[in-house]
PDB file of C-alpha atoms in Angstrom:
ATOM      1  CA  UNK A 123      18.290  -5.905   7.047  1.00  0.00           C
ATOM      2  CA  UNK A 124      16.187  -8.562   8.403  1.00  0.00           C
ATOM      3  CA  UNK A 125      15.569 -12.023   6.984  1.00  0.00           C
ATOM      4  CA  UNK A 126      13.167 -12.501   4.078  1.00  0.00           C
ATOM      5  CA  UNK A 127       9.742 -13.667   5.916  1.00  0.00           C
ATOM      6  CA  UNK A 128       7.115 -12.810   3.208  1.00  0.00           C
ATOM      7  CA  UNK A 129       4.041 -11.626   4.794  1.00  0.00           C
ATOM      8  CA  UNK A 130       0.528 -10.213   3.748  1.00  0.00           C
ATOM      9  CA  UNK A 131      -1.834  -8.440   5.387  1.00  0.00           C
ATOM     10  CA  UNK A 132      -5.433  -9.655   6.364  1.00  0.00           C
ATOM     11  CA  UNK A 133      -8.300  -7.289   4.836  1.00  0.00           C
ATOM     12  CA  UNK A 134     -11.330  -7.721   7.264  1.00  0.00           C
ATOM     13  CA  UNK A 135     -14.107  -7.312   4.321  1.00  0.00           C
ATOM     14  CA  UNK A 136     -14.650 -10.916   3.985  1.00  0.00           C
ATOM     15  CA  UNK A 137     -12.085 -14.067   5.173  1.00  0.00           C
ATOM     16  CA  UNK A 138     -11.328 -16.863   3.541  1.00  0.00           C
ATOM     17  CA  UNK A 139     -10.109 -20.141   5.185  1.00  0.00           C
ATOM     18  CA  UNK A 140      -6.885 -19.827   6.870  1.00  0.00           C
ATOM     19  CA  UNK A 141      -3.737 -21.563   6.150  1.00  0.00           C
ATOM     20  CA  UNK A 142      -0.423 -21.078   7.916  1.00  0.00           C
ATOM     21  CA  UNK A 143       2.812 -21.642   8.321  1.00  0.00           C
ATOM     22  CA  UNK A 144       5.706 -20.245   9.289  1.00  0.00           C
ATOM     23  CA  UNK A 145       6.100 -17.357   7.011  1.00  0.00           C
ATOM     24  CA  UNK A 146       2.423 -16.986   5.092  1.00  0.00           C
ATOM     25  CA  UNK A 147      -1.296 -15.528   6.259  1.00  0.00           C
ATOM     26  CA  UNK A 148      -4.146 -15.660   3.644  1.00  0.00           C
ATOM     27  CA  UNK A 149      -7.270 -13.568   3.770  1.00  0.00           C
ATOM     28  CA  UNK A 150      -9.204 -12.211   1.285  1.00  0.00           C
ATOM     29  CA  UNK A 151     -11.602  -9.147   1.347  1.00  0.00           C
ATOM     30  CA  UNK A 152     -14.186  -9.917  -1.739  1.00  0.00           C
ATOM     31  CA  UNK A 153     -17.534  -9.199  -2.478  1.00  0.00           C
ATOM     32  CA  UNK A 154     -19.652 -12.265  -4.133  1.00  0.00           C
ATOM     33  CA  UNK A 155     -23.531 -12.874  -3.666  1.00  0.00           C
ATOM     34  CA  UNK A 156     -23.781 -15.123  -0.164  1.00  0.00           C
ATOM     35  CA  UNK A 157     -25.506 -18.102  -1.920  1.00  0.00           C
ATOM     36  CA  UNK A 158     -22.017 -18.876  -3.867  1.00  0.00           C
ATOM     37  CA  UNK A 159     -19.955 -17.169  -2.140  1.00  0.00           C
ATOM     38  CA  UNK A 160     -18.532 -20.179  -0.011  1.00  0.00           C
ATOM     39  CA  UNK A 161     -18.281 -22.359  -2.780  1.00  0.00           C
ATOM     40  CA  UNK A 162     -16.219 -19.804  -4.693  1.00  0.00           C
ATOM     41  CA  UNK A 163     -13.879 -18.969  -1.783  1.00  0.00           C
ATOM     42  CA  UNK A 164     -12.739 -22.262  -1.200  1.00  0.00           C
ATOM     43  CA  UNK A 165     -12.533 -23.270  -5.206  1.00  0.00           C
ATOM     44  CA  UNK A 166     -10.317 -20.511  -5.658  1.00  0.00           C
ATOM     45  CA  UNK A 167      -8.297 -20.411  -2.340  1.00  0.00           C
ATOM     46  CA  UNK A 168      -7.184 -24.498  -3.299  1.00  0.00           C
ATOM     47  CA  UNK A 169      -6.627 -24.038  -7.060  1.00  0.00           C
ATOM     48  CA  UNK A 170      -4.129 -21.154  -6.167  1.00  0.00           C
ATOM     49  CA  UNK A 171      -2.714 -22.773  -3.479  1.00  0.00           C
ATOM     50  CA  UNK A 172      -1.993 -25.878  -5.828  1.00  0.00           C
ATOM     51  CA  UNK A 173      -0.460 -23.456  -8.502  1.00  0.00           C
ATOM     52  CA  UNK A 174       1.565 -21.438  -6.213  1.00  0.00           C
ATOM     53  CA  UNK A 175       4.219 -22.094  -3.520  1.00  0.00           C
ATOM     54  CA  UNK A 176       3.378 -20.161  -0.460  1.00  0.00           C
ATOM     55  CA  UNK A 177       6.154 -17.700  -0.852  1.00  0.00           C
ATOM     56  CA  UNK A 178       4.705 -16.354  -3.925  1.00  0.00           C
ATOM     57  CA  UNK A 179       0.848 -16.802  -2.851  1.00  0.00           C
ATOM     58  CA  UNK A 180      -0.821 -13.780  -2.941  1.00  0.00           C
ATOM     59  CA  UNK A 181      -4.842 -12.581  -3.076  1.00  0.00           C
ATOM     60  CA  UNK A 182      -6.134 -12.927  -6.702  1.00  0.00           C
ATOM     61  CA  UNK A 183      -9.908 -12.173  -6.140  1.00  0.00           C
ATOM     62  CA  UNK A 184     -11.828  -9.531  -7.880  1.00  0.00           C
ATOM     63  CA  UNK A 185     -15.796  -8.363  -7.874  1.00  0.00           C
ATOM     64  CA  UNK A 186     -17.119 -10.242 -10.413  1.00  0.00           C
ATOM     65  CA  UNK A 187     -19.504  -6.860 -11.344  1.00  0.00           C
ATOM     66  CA  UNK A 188     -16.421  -5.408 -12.568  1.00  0.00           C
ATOM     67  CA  UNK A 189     -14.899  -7.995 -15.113  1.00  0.00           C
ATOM     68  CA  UNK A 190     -15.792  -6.401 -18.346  1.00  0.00           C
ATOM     69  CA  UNK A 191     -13.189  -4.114 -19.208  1.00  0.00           C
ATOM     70  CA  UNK A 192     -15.258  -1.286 -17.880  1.00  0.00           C
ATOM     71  CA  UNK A 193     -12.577  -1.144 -14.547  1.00  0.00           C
ATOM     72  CA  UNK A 194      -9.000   0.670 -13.713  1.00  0.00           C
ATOM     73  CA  UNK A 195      -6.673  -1.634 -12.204  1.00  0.00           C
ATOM     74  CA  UNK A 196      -4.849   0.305 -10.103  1.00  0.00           C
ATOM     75  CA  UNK A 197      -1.015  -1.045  -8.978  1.00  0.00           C
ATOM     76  CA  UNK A 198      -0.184   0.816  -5.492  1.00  0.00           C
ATOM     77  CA  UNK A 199       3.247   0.582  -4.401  1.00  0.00           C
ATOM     78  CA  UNK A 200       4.568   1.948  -1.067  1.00  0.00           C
ATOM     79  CA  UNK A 201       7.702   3.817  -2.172  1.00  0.00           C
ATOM     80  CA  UNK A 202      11.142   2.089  -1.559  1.00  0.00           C
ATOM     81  CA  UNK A 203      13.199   1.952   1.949  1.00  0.00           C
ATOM     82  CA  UNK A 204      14.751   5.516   3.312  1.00  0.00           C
ATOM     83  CA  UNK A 205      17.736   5.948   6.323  1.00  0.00           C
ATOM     84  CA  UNK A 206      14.293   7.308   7.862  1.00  0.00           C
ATOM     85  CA  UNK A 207      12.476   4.440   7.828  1.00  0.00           C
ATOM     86  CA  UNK A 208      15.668   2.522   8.924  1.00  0.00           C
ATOM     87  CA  UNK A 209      16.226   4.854  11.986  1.00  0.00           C
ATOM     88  CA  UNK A 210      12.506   5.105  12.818  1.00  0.00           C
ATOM     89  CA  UNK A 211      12.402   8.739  12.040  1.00  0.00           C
ATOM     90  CA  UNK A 212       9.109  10.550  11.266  1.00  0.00           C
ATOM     91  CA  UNK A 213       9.230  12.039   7.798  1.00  0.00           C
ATOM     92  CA  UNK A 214       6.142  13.018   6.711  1.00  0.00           C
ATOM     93  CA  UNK A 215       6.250  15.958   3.958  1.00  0.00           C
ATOM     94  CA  UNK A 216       9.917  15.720   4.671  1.00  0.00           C
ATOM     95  CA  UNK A 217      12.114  15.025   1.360  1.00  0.00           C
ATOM     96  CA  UNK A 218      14.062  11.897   2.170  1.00  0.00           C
ATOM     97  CA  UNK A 219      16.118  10.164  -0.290  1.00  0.00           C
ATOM     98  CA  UNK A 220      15.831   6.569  -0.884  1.00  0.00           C
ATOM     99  CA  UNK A 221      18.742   4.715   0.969  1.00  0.00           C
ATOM    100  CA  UNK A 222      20.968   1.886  -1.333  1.00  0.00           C
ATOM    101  CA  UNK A 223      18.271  -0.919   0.098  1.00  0.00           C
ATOM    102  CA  UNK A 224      15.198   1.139  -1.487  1.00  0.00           C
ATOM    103  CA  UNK A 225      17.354   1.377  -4.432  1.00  0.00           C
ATOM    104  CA  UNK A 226      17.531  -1.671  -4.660  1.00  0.00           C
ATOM    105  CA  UNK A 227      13.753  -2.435  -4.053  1.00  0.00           C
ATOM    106  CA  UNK A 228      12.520  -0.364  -6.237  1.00  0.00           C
ATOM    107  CA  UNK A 229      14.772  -1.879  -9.298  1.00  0.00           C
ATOM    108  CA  UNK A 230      13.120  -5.389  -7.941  1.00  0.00           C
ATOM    109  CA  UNK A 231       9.428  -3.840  -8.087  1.00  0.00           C
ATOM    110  CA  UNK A 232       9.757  -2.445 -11.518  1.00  0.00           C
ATOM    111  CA  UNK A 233      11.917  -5.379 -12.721  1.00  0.00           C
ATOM    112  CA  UNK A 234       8.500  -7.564 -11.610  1.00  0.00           C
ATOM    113  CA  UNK A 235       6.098  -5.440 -12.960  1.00  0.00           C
ATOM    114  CA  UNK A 236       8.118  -5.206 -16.192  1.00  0.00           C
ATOM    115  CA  UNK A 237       7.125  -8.587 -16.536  1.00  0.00           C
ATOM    116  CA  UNK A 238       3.085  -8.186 -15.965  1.00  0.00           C
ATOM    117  CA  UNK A 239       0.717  -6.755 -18.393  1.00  0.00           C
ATOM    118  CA  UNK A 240       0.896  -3.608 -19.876  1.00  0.00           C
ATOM    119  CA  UNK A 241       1.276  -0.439 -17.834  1.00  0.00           C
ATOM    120  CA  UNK A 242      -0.408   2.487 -19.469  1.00  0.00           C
ATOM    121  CA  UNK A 243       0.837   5.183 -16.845  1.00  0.00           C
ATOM    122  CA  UNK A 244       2.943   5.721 -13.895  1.00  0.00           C
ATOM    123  CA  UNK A 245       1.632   8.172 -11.127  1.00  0.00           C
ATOM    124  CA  UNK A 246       3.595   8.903  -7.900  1.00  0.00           C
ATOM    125  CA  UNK A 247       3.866  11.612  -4.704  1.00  0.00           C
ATOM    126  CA  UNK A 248       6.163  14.467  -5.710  1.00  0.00           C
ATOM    127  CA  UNK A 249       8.184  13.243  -2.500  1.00  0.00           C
ATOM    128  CA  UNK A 250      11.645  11.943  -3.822  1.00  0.00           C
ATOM    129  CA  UNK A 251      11.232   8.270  -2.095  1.00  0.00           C
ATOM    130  CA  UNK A 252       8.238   8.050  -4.026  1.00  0.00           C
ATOM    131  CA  UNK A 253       9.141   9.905  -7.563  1.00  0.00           C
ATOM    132  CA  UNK A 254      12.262   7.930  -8.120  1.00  0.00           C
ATOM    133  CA  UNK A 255      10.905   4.335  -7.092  1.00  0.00           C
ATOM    134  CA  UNK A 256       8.018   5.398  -9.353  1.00  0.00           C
ATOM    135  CA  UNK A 257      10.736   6.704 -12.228  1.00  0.00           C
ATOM    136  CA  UNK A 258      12.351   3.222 -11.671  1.00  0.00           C
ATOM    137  CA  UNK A 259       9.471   1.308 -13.097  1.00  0.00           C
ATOM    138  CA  UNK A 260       8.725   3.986 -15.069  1.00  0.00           C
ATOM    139  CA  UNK A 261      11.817   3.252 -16.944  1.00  0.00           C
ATOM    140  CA  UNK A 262      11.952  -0.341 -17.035  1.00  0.00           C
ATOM    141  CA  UNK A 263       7.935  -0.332 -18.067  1.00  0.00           C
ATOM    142  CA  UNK A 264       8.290   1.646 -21.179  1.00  0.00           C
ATOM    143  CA  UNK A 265      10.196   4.513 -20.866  1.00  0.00           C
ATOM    144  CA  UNK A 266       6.737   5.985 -19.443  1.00  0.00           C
ATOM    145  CA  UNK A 267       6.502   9.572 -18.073  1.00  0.00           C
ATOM    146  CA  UNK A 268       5.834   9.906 -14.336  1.00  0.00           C
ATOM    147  CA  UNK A 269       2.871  11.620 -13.611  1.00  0.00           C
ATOM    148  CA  UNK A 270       2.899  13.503 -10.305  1.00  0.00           C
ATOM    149  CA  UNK A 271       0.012  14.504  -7.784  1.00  0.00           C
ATOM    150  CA  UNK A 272       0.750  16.099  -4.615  1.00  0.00           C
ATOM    151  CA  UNK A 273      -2.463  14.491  -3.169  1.00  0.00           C
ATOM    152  CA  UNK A 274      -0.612  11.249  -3.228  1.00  0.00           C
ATOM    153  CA  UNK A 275       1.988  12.338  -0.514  1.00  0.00           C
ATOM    154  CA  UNK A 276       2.261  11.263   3.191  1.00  0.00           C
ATOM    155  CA  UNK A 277       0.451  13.000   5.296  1.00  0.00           C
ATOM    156  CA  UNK A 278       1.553  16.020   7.098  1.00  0.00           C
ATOM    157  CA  UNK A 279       2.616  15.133  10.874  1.00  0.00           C
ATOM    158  CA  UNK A 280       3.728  18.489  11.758  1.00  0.00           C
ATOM    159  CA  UNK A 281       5.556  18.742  14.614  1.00  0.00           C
ATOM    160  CA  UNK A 282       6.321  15.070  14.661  1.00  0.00           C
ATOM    161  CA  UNK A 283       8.209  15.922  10.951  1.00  0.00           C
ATOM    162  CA  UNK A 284      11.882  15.155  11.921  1.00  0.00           C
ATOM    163  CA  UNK A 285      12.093  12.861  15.098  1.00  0.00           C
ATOM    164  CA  UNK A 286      12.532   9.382  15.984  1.00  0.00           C
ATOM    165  CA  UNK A 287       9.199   8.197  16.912  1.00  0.00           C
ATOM    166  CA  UNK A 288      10.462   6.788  20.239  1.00  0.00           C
ATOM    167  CA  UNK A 289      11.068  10.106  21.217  1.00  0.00           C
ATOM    168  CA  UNK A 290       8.642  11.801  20.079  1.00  0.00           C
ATOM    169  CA  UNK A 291       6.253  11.580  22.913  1.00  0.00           C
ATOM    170  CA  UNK A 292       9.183  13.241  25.710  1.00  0.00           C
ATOM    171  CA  UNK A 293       9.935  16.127  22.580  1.00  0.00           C
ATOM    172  CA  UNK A 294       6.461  16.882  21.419  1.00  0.00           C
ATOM    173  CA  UNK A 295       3.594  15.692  23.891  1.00  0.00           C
ATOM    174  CA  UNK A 296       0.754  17.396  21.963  1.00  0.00           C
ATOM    175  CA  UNK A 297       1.837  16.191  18.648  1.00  0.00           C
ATOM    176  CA  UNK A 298       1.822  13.156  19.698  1.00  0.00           C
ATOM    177  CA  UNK A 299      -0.942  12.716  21.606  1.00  0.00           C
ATOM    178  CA  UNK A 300      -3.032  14.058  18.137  1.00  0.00           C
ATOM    179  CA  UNK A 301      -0.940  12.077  16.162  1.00  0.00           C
ATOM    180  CA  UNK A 302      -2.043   8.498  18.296  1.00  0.00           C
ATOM    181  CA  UNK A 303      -6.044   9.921  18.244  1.00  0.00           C
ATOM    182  CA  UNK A 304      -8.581   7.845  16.644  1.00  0.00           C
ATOM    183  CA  UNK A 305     -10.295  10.980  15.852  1.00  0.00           C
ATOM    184  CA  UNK A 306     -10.561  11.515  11.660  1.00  0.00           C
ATOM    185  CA  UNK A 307     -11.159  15.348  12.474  1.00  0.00           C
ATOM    186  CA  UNK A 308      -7.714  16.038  15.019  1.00  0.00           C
ATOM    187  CA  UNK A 309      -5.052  17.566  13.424  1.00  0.00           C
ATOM    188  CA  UNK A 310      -1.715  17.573  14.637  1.00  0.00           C
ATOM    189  CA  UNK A 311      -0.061  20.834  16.240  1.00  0.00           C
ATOM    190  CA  UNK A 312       2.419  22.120  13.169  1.00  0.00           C
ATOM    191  CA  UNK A 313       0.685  22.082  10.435  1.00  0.00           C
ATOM    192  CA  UNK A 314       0.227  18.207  10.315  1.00  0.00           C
ATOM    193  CA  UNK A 315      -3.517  16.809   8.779  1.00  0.00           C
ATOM    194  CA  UNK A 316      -6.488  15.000  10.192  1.00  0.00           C
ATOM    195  CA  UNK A 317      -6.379  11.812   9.048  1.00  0.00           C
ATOM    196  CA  UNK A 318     -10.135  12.832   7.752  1.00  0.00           C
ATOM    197  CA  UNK A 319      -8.140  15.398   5.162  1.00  0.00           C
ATOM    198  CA  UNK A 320      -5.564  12.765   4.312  1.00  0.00           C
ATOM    199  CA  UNK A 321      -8.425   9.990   3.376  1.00  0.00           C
ATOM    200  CA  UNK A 322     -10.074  12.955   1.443  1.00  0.00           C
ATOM    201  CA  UNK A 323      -7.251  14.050  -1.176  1.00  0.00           C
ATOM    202  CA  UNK A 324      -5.340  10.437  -1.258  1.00  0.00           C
ATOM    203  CA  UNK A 325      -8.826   8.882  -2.333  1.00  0.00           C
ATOM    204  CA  UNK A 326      -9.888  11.484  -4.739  1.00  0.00           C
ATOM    205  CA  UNK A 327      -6.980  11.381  -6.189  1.00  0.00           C
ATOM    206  CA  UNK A 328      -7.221   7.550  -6.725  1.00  0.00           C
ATOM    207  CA  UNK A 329     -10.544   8.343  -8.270  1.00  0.00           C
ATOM    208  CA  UNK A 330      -9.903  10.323 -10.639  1.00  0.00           C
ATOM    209  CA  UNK A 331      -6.851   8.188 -11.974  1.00  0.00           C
ATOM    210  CA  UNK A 332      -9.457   5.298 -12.201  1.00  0.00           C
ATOM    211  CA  UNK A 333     -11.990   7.751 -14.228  1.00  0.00           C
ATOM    212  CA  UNK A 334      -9.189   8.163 -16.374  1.00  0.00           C
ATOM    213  CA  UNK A 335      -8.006   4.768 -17.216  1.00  0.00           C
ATOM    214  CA  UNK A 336     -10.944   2.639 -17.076  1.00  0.00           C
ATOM    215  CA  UNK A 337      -9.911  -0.797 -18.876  1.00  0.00           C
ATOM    216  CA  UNK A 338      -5.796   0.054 -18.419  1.00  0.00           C
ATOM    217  CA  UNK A 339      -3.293  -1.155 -15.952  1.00  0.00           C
ATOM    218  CA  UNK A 340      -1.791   1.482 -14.448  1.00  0.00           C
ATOM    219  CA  UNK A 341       0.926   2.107 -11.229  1.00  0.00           C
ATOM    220  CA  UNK A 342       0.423   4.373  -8.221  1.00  0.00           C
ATOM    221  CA  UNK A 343       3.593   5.279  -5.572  1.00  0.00           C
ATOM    222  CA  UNK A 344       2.869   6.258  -2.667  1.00  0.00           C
ATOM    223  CA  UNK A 345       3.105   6.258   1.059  1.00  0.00           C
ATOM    224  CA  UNK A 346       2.723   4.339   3.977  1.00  0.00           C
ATOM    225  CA  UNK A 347      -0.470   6.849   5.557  1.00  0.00           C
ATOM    226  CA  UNK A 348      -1.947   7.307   2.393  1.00  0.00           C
ATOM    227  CA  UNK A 349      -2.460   3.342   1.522  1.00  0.00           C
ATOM    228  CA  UNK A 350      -3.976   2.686   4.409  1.00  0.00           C
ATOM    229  CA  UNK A 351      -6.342   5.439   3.669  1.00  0.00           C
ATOM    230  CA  UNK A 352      -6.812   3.451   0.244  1.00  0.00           C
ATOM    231  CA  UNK A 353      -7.478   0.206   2.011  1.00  0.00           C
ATOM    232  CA  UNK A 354     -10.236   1.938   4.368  1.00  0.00           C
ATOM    233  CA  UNK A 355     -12.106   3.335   1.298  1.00  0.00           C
ATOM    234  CA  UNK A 356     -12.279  -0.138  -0.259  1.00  0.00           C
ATOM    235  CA  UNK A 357     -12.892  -2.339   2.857  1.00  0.00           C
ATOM    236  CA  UNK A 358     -14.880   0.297   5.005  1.00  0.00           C
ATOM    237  CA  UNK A 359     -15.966  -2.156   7.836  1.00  0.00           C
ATOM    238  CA  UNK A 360     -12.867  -4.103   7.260  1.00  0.00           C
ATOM    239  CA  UNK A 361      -9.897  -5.248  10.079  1.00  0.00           C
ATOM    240  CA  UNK A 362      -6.869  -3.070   9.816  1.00  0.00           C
ATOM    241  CA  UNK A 363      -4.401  -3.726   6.416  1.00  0.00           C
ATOM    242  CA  UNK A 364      -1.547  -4.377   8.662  1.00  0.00           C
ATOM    243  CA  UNK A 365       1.740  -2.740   7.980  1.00  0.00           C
ATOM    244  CA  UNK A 366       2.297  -1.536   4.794  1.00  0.00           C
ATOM    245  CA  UNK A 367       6.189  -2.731   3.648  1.00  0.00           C
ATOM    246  CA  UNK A 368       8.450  -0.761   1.154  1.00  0.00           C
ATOM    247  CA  UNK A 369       7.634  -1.168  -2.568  1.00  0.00           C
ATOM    248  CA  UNK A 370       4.757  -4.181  -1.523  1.00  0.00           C
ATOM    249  CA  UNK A 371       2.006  -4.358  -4.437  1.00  0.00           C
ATOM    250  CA  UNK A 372      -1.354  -3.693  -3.831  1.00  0.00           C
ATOM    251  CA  UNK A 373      -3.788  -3.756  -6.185  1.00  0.00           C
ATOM    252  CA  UNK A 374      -7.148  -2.281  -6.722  1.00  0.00           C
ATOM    253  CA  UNK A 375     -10.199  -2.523  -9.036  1.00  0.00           C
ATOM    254  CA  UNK A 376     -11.864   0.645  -9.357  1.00  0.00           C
ATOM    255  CA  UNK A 377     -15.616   0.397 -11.409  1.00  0.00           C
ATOM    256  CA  UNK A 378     -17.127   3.645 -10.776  1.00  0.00           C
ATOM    257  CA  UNK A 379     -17.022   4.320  -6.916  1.00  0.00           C
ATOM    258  CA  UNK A 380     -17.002   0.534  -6.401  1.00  0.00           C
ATOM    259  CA  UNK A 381     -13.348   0.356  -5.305  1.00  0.00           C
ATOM    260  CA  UNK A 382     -12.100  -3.436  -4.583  1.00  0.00           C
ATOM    261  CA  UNK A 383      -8.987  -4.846  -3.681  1.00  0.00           C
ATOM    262  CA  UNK A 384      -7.270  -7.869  -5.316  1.00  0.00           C
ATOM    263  CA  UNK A 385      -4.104  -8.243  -4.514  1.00  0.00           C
ATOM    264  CA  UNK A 386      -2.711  -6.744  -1.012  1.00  0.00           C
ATOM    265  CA  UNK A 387       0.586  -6.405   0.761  1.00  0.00           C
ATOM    266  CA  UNK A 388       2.752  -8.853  -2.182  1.00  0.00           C
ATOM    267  CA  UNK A 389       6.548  -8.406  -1.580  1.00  0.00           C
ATOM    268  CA  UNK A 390       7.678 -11.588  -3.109  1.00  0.00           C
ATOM    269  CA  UNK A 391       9.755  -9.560  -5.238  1.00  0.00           C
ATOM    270  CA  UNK A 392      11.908  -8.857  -2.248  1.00  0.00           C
ATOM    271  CA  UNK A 393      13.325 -12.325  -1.710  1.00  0.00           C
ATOM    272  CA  UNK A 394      16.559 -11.912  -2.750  1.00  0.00           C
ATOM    273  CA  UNK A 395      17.174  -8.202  -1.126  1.00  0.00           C
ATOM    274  CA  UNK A 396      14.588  -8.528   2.215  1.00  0.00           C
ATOM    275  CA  UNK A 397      12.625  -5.632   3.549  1.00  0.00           C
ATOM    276  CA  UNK A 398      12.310  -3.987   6.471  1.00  0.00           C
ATOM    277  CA  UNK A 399      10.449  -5.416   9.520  1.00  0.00           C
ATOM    278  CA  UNK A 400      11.087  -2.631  11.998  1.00  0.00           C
ATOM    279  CA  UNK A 401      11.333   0.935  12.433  1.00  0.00           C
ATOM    280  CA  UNK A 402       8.945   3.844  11.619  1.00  0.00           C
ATOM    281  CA  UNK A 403       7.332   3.464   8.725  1.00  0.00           C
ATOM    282  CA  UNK A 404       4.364   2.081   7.178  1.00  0.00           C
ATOM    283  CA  UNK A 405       2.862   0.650  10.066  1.00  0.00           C
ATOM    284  CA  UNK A 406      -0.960   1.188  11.599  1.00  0.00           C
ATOM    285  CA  UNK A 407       0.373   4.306  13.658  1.00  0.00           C
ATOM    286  CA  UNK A 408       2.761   5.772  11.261  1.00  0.00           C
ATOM    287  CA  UNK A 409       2.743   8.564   8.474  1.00  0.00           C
TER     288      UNK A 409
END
């Protein structure tokens, strides 16, 4: 396990000012009316860095269209850490268990969001690493009932499903060739998705969860693949999320088909157990 260094990712919709230091990035992707849209930015970006030490600091913008109750607010959590990940196996539709480290994560998420307002519903992947980090905050939220939706699992990678990613170019050339393509239509040899298939069921599937719970809080557990696919819907023309760390919090406001982002890439929860900096998993080229 590597040493805690919190990080976010950057959304590319809109940036704030940068700070840094060692450990912390800022950006924000928002959507506010140009002629206060400075003003705001750097209001908000110094009041919450006065109120927050770095290692907690995390995006708290919102669209301002969308503050009247008449939103879902949408909690996506990449599942907890798997031998997989660890190794830097592909897994895919693959049913991995969570390792003792995700176990541990996942009691950390739910333990934090425990402690947040109200969670109406829990929905997760019917993959294992997803259902029981999502049944741990289920549990510790409520007693809530997981909910589960195939359309949240990782995407298919066919072939790929199985090897350790630094091999997987030697063992399956055409798989991984596909698998590397910008191209939203390519599927991989297999079996494996487009990534144009995977943004279609992971985002309706987010949809219709916000349709459902417009003015509620609820939690989403997922994958890697499939969050990314999240953050493109809501930040279109926006830089890449950046990798996507086990059980990091990511949170959405959905008004409609306005989907906006509030809060991305928060693992602050994971101070005391760390995370996982390397291996497959989670980042920009993995499923």
């Amino acid at each position: 396990m590597s040493a805690v260094r919190t990080h976010w990712a950057s959304p590319g919709c809109l940036h704030s000012p940068r700070f840094s230091t060692r450990s912390v990035k800022i950006a924000v992707c928002v959507k506010f009316p140009a002629t206060i849209k400075t003003l705001l930015l750097k209001q908000s970006f110094a009041l919450t860095r006065l109120l927050n030490p770095p290692h907690s600091l995390s995006m708290s913008f919102s669209n301002s269209s969308c503050m009247d109750g008449s939103y879902a607010e949408i909690v996506v959590v990449r599942h907890g850490e798997t031998e997989w990940n660890a190794d830097g196996r592909i897994q895919g539709h693959l049913d991995v268990e969570l390792n003792e480290a995700g176990k541990q994560q996942a009691a950390l998420v739910a333990d934090r969001l425990s402690k947040e307002p109200k969670i109406s519903a829990v929905y997760s992947s019917d993959l294992k690493r997803a259902l029981v980090t999502a049944e741990t905050i289920a549990a510790k939220c409520g007693g809530l009932e997981v909910i589960t939706d195939p359309d949240l699992r990782e995407r298919n990678l066919g072939e790929l499903q199985g090897l350790v990613f630094r091999e997987a170019a030697k063992l399956s050339p055409k798989a991984h060739k596909a698998f590397l393509s910008h191209r939203t239509d390519q599927d991989i040899p297999g079996g494996g998705e487009s990534l144009g298939h995977l943004f279609q069921r992971c985002t309706s599937s987010l949809q219709r969860i916000g349709n459902k719970h417009k003015g509620e809080r609820v939690v989403v557990v997922s994958h890697g693949g499939v969050i990314r696919s999240l953050y493109k819907r809501a930040c279109p023309n926006g830089k890449s999320g950046g990798k996507v760390l086990n059980t990091s919090v990511n949170i959405f406001h959905l008004c409609d088909e306005e989907w906006t982002i509030k809060s991305w890439g928060d693992v602050s929860h994971l101070q005391q157990t760390g995370y996982l900096e390397s291996g497959f998993g989670g980042d920009k080229t993995s499923g």
